[in-house]
């Protein structure tokens, strides 16, 4: 059995990564497991500890990072985020394809450590549409919305570092394109 793929999904805040992901994550042919990240950010309404994120304190986070327990980590709008390494390795060794949903700094670290990672960047149909989506979520104060928008502009400039760029005009269509990318990547590793 070959080791599972490492798939990285990125894109600016509000682009709809979660919605797109929901459309393909349970497809049995793709053998996907989602890597639950660790974060110091506050839980949003409806989020579940251990499912959406592992919600930890800053001290806990920094200790894990120091001990080399994170595959990558980044600070994003005042909070820390990181990918627990052991879980990713365990799943890949079981032949599962592991999906990370992380921001661009983290993806750059992954690319260095895992050069054959399948990296996918999701873009919005336009920046105006992205702004509408961020505001539409309505969960954050204006100051944070502004920070997320500024961050989004910078993140968009990093899209050329990714292997694939997919536009989320329609989440089901974007998910279909990602399915093709994953299936083809699986075939390529089998051919090796
Ligand atoms: P949010 O606070 O909206 O859930 O996430 C903010 C950003 O952090 C998103 O772009 C999300 O993809 C990213 N993110 C979530 N988990 C991780 C992680 O483990 N590492 C990194 N580098 N970014 C993450």
PDB file of C-alpha atoms and ligand atoms in Angstrom:
ATOM      1  CA  UNK A   1       0.000   0.000   0.000  1.00  0.00           C
ATOM      2  CA  UNK A   2       1.413   3.378  -0.945  1.00  0.00           C
ATOM      3  CA  UNK A   3       1.457   6.285   1.477  1.00  0.00           C
ATOM      4  CA  UNK A   4      -1.539   8.597   1.185  1.00  0.00           C
ATOM      5  CA  UNK A   5      -1.299  12.008  -0.438  1.00  0.00           C
ATOM      6  CA  UNK A   6      -0.949  15.239   1.463  1.00  0.00           C
ATOM      7  CA  UNK A   7      -3.440  17.714   0.022  1.00  0.00           C
ATOM      8  CA  UNK A   8      -3.402  21.375   0.984  1.00  0.00           C
ATOM      9  CA  UNK A   9      -6.406  23.588   0.432  1.00  0.00           C
ATOM     10  CA  UNK A  10      -5.909  27.329   0.852  1.00  0.00           C
ATOM     11  CA  UNK A  11      -7.648  30.499  -0.157  1.00  0.00           C
ATOM     12  CA  UNK A  12      -8.555  33.835   1.368  1.00  0.00           C
ATOM     13  CA  UNK A  13     -10.843  34.023   4.363  1.00  0.00           C
ATOM     14  CA  UNK A  14     -14.472  33.983   3.195  1.00  0.00           C
ATOM     15  CA  UNK A  15     -13.797  32.325  -0.167  1.00  0.00           C
ATOM     16  CA  UNK A  16     -15.907  29.336   0.832  1.00  0.00           C
ATOM     17  CA  UNK A  17     -13.254  26.682   1.464  1.00  0.00           C
ATOM     18  CA  UNK A  18     -15.481  25.004   4.044  1.00  0.00           C
ATOM     19  CA  UNK A  19     -18.478  24.843   1.712  1.00  0.00           C
ATOM     20  CA  UNK A  20     -16.424  23.467  -1.150  1.00  0.00           C
ATOM     21  CA  UNK A  21     -14.740  20.962   1.149  1.00  0.00           C
ATOM     22  CA  UNK A  22     -18.107  19.651   2.370  1.00  0.00           C
ATOM     23  CA  UNK A  23     -19.000  18.807  -1.223  1.00  0.00           C
ATOM     24  CA  UNK A  24     -16.142  16.351  -1.726  1.00  0.00           C
ATOM     25  CA  UNK A  25     -14.709  15.291   1.651  1.00  0.00           C
ATOM     26  CA  UNK A  26     -17.031  12.303   2.109  1.00  0.00           C
ATOM     27  CA  UNK A  27     -16.577  10.918  -1.423  1.00  0.00           C
ATOM     28  CA  UNK A  28     -15.392   7.354  -0.614  1.00  0.00           C
ATOM     29  CA  UNK A  29     -13.312   7.097  -3.810  1.00  0.00           C
ATOM     30  CA  UNK A  30     -11.077   9.911  -2.615  1.00  0.00           C
ATOM     31  CA  UNK A  31     -10.150   8.175   0.689  1.00  0.00           C
ATOM     32  CA  UNK A  32      -9.878  11.528   2.431  1.00  0.00           C
ATOM     33  CA  UNK A  33      -9.300  12.285   6.078  1.00  0.00           C
ATOM     34  CA  UNK A  34      -9.458  15.855   7.312  1.00  0.00           C
ATOM     35  CA  UNK A  35      -6.623  17.030   9.510  1.00  0.00           C
ATOM     36  CA  UNK A  36      -8.078  18.918  12.478  1.00  0.00           C
ATOM     37  CA  UNK A  37      -5.913  21.953  13.224  1.00  0.00           C
ATOM     38  CA  UNK A  38      -4.991  23.460  16.518  1.00  0.00           C
ATOM     39  CA  UNK A  39      -5.860  27.093  17.151  1.00  0.00           C
ATOM     40  CA  UNK A  40      -5.760  29.721  19.872  1.00  0.00           C
ATOM     41  CA  UNK A  41      -8.741  31.540  18.305  1.00  0.00           C
ATOM     42  CA  UNK A  42     -12.058  31.647  20.177  1.00  0.00           C
ATOM     43  CA  UNK A  43     -14.667  29.103  19.205  1.00  0.00           C
ATOM     44  CA  UNK A  44     -17.375  30.466  16.857  1.00  0.00           C
ATOM     45  CA  UNK A  45     -21.014  29.536  17.454  1.00  0.00           C
ATOM     46  CA  UNK A  46     -21.636  26.003  16.196  1.00  0.00           C
ATOM     47  CA  UNK A  47     -17.982  24.969  16.150  1.00  0.00           C
ATOM     48  CA  UNK A  48     -17.074  21.751  17.936  1.00  0.00           C
ATOM     49  CA  UNK A  49     -13.787  21.166  19.781  1.00  0.00           C
ATOM     50  CA  UNK A  50     -11.935  18.227  18.209  1.00  0.00           C
ATOM     51  CA  UNK A  51     -13.982  18.404  14.999  1.00  0.00           C
ATOM     52  CA  UNK A  52     -13.568  21.908  13.605  1.00  0.00           C
ATOM     53  CA  UNK A  53     -10.410  22.681  15.584  1.00  0.00           C
ATOM     54  CA  UNK A  54      -8.609  21.719  18.743  1.00  0.00           C
ATOM     55  CA  UNK A  55      -9.101  24.919  20.723  1.00  0.00           C
ATOM     56  CA  UNK A  56      -6.052  25.472  22.914  1.00  0.00           C
ATOM     57  CA  UNK A  57      -4.424  28.226  24.963  1.00  0.00           C
ATOM     58  CA  UNK A  58      -1.438  30.159  23.667  1.00  0.00           C
ATOM     59  CA  UNK A  59       0.824  28.368  26.174  1.00  0.00           C
ATOM     60  CA  UNK A  60      -0.365  24.923  25.059  1.00  0.00           C
ATOM     61  CA  UNK A  61       0.140  25.901  21.432  1.00  0.00           C
ATOM     62  CA  UNK A  62       3.650  27.239  21.907  1.00  0.00           C
ATOM     63  CA  UNK A  63       4.683  24.160  23.877  1.00  0.00           C
ATOM     64  CA  UNK A  64       3.537  21.832  21.060  1.00  0.00           C
ATOM     65  CA  UNK A  65       5.375  23.952  18.529  1.00  0.00           C
ATOM     66  CA  UNK A  66       8.563  23.942  20.607  1.00  0.00           C
ATOM     67  CA  UNK A  67       8.379  20.158  20.944  1.00  0.00           C
ATOM     68  CA  UNK A  68       8.251  19.791  17.150  1.00  0.00           C
ATOM     69  CA  UNK A  69       4.724  18.390  17.257  1.00  0.00           C
ATOM     70  CA  UNK A  70       3.424  20.620  14.447  1.00  0.00           C
ATOM     71  CA  UNK A  71       3.933  20.022  10.728  1.00  0.00           C
ATOM     72  CA  UNK A  72       3.478  23.759  10.150  1.00  0.00           C
ATOM     73  CA  UNK A  73       2.131  26.750  12.000  1.00  0.00           C
ATOM     74  CA  UNK A  74       1.257  30.380  11.400  1.00  0.00           C
ATOM     75  CA  UNK A  75      -0.128  33.456  13.054  1.00  0.00           C
ATOM     76  CA  UNK A  76      -3.291  34.708  11.399  1.00  0.00           C
ATOM     77  CA  UNK A  77      -5.065  37.931  12.470  1.00  0.00           C
ATOM     78  CA  UNK A  78      -3.763  37.695  16.036  1.00  0.00           C
ATOM     79  CA  UNK A  79      -4.192  33.965  16.616  1.00  0.00           C
ATOM     80  CA  UNK A  80      -2.019  30.902  16.170  1.00  0.00           C
ATOM     81  CA  UNK A  81      -2.945  27.975  13.944  1.00  0.00           C
ATOM     82  CA  UNK A  82      -1.065  24.728  13.356  1.00  0.00           C
ATOM     83  CA  UNK A  83      -1.262  21.173  12.003  1.00  0.00           C
ATOM     84  CA  UNK A  84      -0.584  18.295  14.431  1.00  0.00           C
ATOM     85  CA  UNK A  85       2.130  16.210  12.756  1.00  0.00           C
ATOM     86  CA  UNK A  86       1.626  12.763  14.330  1.00  0.00           C
ATOM     87  CA  UNK A  87      -1.990  12.458  13.207  1.00  0.00           C
ATOM     88  CA  UNK A  88      -1.150  13.414   9.617  1.00  0.00           C
ATOM     89  CA  UNK A  89       1.633  10.819   9.462  1.00  0.00           C
ATOM     90  CA  UNK A  90      -0.480   8.085  11.049  1.00  0.00           C
ATOM     91  CA  UNK A  91      -3.289   8.596   8.527  1.00  0.00           C
ATOM     92  CA  UNK A  92      -0.979   8.801   5.511  1.00  0.00           C
ATOM     93  CA  UNK A  93       0.784   5.623   6.585  1.00  0.00           C
ATOM     94  CA  UNK A  94      -2.614   3.936   6.658  1.00  0.00           C
ATOM     95  CA  UNK A  95      -3.039   4.968   3.008  1.00  0.00           C
ATOM     96  CA  UNK A  96      -5.474   7.804   3.701  1.00  0.00           C
ATOM     97  CA  UNK A  97      -5.190  11.023   1.693  1.00  0.00           C
ATOM     98  CA  UNK A  98      -4.951  13.789   4.265  1.00  0.00           C
ATOM     99  CA  UNK A  99      -6.538  17.165   3.595  1.00  0.00           C
ATOM    100  CA  UNK A 100      -5.224  20.295   5.307  1.00  0.00           C
ATOM    101  CA  UNK A 101      -7.219  23.510   5.139  1.00  0.00           C
ATOM    102  CA  UNK A 102      -4.597  26.107   6.005  1.00  0.00           C
ATOM    103  CA  UNK A 103      -3.447  29.627   5.121  1.00  0.00           C
ATOM    104  CA  UNK A 104      -0.569  30.452   2.779  1.00  0.00           C
ATOM    105  CA  UNK A 105       2.361  30.783   5.213  1.00  0.00           C
ATOM    106  CA  UNK A 106       1.611  27.314   6.526  1.00  0.00           C
ATOM    107  CA  UNK A 107       1.381  25.943   2.993  1.00  0.00           C
ATOM    108  CA  UNK A 108       4.838  27.322   2.148  1.00  0.00           C
ATOM    109  CA  UNK A 109       6.243  25.381   5.137  1.00  0.00           C
ATOM    110  CA  UNK A 110       4.438  22.222   3.985  1.00  0.00           C
ATOM    111  CA  UNK A 111       5.856  22.600   0.449  1.00  0.00           C
ATOM    112  CA  UNK A 112       9.384  22.657   1.851  1.00  0.00           C
ATOM    113  CA  UNK A 113       8.867  19.591   4.006  1.00  0.00           C
ATOM    114  CA  UNK A 114       6.639  17.649   1.607  1.00  0.00           C
ATOM    115  CA  UNK A 115       7.544  18.720  -1.953  1.00  0.00           C
ATOM    116  CA  UNK A 116       5.035  16.355  -3.558  1.00  0.00           C
ATOM    117  CA  UNK A 117       2.078  17.778  -1.612  1.00  0.00           C
ATOM    118  CA  UNK A 118      -0.927  18.502  -3.825  1.00  0.00           C
ATOM    119  CA  UNK A 119      -1.529  22.218  -3.260  1.00  0.00           C
ATOM    120  CA  UNK A 120      -4.805  23.843  -4.279  1.00  0.00           C
ATOM    121  CA  UNK A 121      -5.675  27.539  -3.957  1.00  0.00           C
ATOM    122  CA  UNK A 122      -9.314  28.608  -4.141  1.00  0.00           C
ATOM    123  CA  UNK A 123     -10.018  32.086  -5.531  1.00  0.00           C
ATOM    124  CA  UNK A 124     -13.274  34.090  -5.418  1.00  0.00           C
ATOM    125  CA  UNK A 125     -14.950  35.194  -8.668  1.00  0.00           C
ATOM    126  CA  UNK A 126     -14.000  38.792  -7.653  1.00  0.00           C
ATOM    127  CA  UNK A 127     -12.677  40.741  -4.649  1.00  0.00           C
ATOM    128  CA  UNK A 128     -16.053  42.501  -4.297  1.00  0.00           C
ATOM    129  CA  UNK A 129     -17.757  39.142  -4.020  1.00  0.00           C
ATOM    130  CA  UNK A 130     -15.227  38.108  -1.381  1.00  0.00           C
ATOM    131  CA  UNK A 131     -15.981  41.230   0.673  1.00  0.00           C
ATOM    132  CA  UNK A 132     -19.713  40.465   0.504  1.00  0.00           C
ATOM    133  CA  UNK A 133     -19.081  36.936   1.702  1.00  0.00           C
ATOM    134  CA  UNK A 134     -16.895  38.037   4.643  1.00  0.00           C
ATOM    135  CA  UNK A 135     -19.484  40.624   5.721  1.00  0.00           C
ATOM    136  CA  UNK A 136     -22.322  38.183   5.155  1.00  0.00           C
ATOM    137  CA  UNK A 137     -20.909  35.843   7.785  1.00  0.00           C
ATOM    138  CA  UNK A 138     -21.679  38.648  10.279  1.00  0.00           C
ATOM    139  CA  UNK A 139     -19.732  37.091  13.122  1.00  0.00           C
ATOM    140  CA  UNK A 140     -16.886  39.559  13.367  1.00  0.00           C
ATOM    141  CA  UNK A 141     -16.441  43.234  14.258  1.00  0.00           C
ATOM    142  CA  UNK A 142     -15.562  45.717  11.489  1.00  0.00           C
ATOM    143  CA  UNK A 143     -11.921  45.928  12.560  1.00  0.00           C
ATOM    144  CA  UNK A 144     -11.464  42.180  12.098  1.00  0.00           C
ATOM    145  CA  UNK A 145     -13.350  42.265   8.776  1.00  0.00           C
ATOM    146  CA  UNK A 146     -10.897  44.935   7.560  1.00  0.00           C
ATOM    147  CA  UNK A 147      -7.914  42.873   8.723  1.00  0.00           C
ATOM    148  CA  UNK A 148      -9.257  39.763   7.010  1.00  0.00           C
ATOM    149  CA  UNK A 149      -9.813  41.718   3.768  1.00  0.00           C
ATOM    150  CA  UNK A 150      -6.293  43.167   3.796  1.00  0.00           C
ATOM    151  CA  UNK A 151      -4.933  39.697   4.497  1.00  0.00           C
ATOM    152  CA  UNK A 152      -7.037  38.293   1.640  1.00  0.00           C
ATOM    153  CA  UNK A 153      -5.448  40.724  -0.839  1.00  0.00           C
ATOM    154  CA  UNK A 154      -1.974  39.596   0.220  1.00  0.00           C
ATOM    155  CA  UNK A 155      -2.947  35.938   0.134  1.00  0.00           C
ATOM    156  CA  UNK A 156      -4.277  36.243  -3.415  1.00  0.00           C
ATOM    157  CA  UNK A 157      -0.800  37.324  -4.522  1.00  0.00           C
ATOM    158  CA  UNK A 158       0.562  33.987  -3.283  1.00  0.00           C
ATOM    159  CA  UNK A 159      -1.760  31.895  -5.435  1.00  0.00           C
ATOM    160  CA  UNK A 160       0.892  31.417  -8.143  1.00  0.00           C
ATOM    161  CA  UNK A 161       2.946  29.304  -5.703  1.00  0.00           C
ATOM    162  CA  UNK A 162       0.242  26.648  -5.694  1.00  0.00           C
ATOM    163  CA  UNK A 163       0.057  23.743  -8.101  1.00  0.00           C
ATOM    164  CA  UNK A 164      -3.646  24.293  -8.840  1.00  0.00           C
ATOM    165  CA  UNK A 165      -5.910  27.360  -8.690  1.00  0.00           C
ATOM    166  CA  UNK A 166      -9.675  26.772  -8.621  1.00  0.00           C
ATOM    167  CA  UNK A 167     -12.344  29.493  -8.781  1.00  0.00           C
ATOM    168  CA  UNK A 168     -15.247  29.132  -6.379  1.00  0.00           C
ATOM    169  CA  UNK A 169     -18.018  30.662  -8.442  1.00  0.00           C
ATOM    170  CA  UNK A 170     -20.176  27.648  -7.695  1.00  0.00           C
ATOM    171  CA  UNK A 171     -19.132  25.367  -4.782  1.00  0.00           C
ATOM    172  CA  UNK A 172     -20.307  22.144  -6.446  1.00  0.00           C
ATOM    173  CA  UNK A 173     -18.417  22.914  -9.612  1.00  0.00           C
ATOM    174  CA  UNK A 174     -15.293  23.864  -7.659  1.00  0.00           C
ATOM    175  CA  UNK A 175     -15.622  20.594  -5.728  1.00  0.00           C
ATOM    176  CA  UNK A 176     -15.919  18.621  -8.970  1.00  0.00           C
ATOM    177  CA  UNK A 177     -12.693  20.161 -10.244  1.00  0.00           C
ATOM    178  CA  UNK A 178     -10.941  19.305  -6.970  1.00  0.00           C
ATOM    179  CA  UNK A 179     -12.226  15.720  -7.223  1.00  0.00           C
ATOM    180  CA  UNK A 180     -10.551  15.417 -10.616  1.00  0.00           C
ATOM    181  CA  UNK A 181      -7.291  16.863  -9.240  1.00  0.00           C
ATOM    182  CA  UNK A 182      -7.267  14.367  -6.356  1.00  0.00           C
ATOM    183  CA  UNK A 183      -8.223  11.341  -8.481  1.00  0.00           C
ATOM    184  CA  UNK A 184      -5.559  12.135 -11.054  1.00  0.00           C
ATOM    185  CA  UNK A 185      -2.937  12.666  -8.308  1.00  0.00           C
ATOM    186  CA  UNK A 186      -3.864   9.277  -6.822  1.00  0.00           C
ATOM    187  CA  UNK A 187      -3.429   7.625 -10.221  1.00  0.00           C
ATOM    188  CA  UNK A 188      -0.045   9.284 -10.647  1.00  0.00           C
ATOM    189  CA  UNK A 189       1.267   7.894  -7.337  1.00  0.00           C
ATOM    190  CA  UNK A 190      -0.010   4.421  -8.252  1.00  0.00           C
ATOM    191  CA  UNK A 191       1.810   4.600 -11.602  1.00  0.00           C
ATOM    192  CA  UNK A 192       5.138   5.401  -9.905  1.00  0.00           C
TER     193      UNK A 192
HETATM  194  P1  LIG B   1     -10.591  30.761  10.654  1.00  0.00           P
HETATM  195  O1  LIG B   1     -10.262  31.569  11.871  1.00  0.00           O
HETATM  196  O2  LIG B   1     -11.446  31.537   9.686  1.00  0.00           O
HETATM  197  O3  LIG B   1     -11.162  29.408  10.991  1.00  0.00           O
HETATM  198  O4  LIG B   1      -9.230  30.451   9.910  1.00  0.00           O
HETATM  199  C1  LIG B   1      -8.371  31.495   9.532  1.00  0.00           C
HETATM  200  C2  LIG B   1      -7.352  30.986   8.544  1.00  0.00           C
HETATM  201  O5  LIG B   1      -6.486  30.051   9.188  1.00  0.00           O
HETATM  202  C3  LIG B   1      -7.973  30.246   7.355  1.00  0.00           C
HETATM  203  O6  LIG B   1      -7.324  30.699   6.176  1.00  0.00           O
HETATM  204  C4  LIG B   1      -7.659  28.805   7.632  1.00  0.00           C
HETATM  205  O7  LIG B   1      -7.530  28.043   6.448  1.00  0.00           O
HETATM  206  C5  LIG B   1      -6.328  28.937   8.338  1.00  0.00           C
HETATM  207  N1  LIG B   1      -5.969  27.757   9.133  1.00  0.00           N
HETATM  208  C6  LIG B   1      -6.775  26.883   9.770  1.00  0.00           C
HETATM  209  N2  LIG B   1      -6.048  25.919  10.359  1.00  0.00           N
HETATM  210  C7  LIG B   1      -4.751  26.163  10.075  1.00  0.00           C
HETATM  211  C8  LIG B   1      -3.513  25.501  10.374  1.00  0.00           C
HETATM  212  O8  LIG B   1      -3.448  24.468  11.030  1.00  0.00           O
HETATM  213  N3  LIG B   1      -2.384  26.077   9.899  1.00  0.00           N
HETATM  214  C9  LIG B   1      -2.388  27.210   9.170  1.00  0.00           C
HETATM  215  N4  LIG B   1      -1.216  27.664   8.751  1.00  0.00           N
HETATM  216  N5  LIG B   1      -3.524  27.850   8.863  1.00  0.00           N
HETATM  217  C10 LIG B   1      -4.696  27.349   9.302  1.00  0.00           C
END
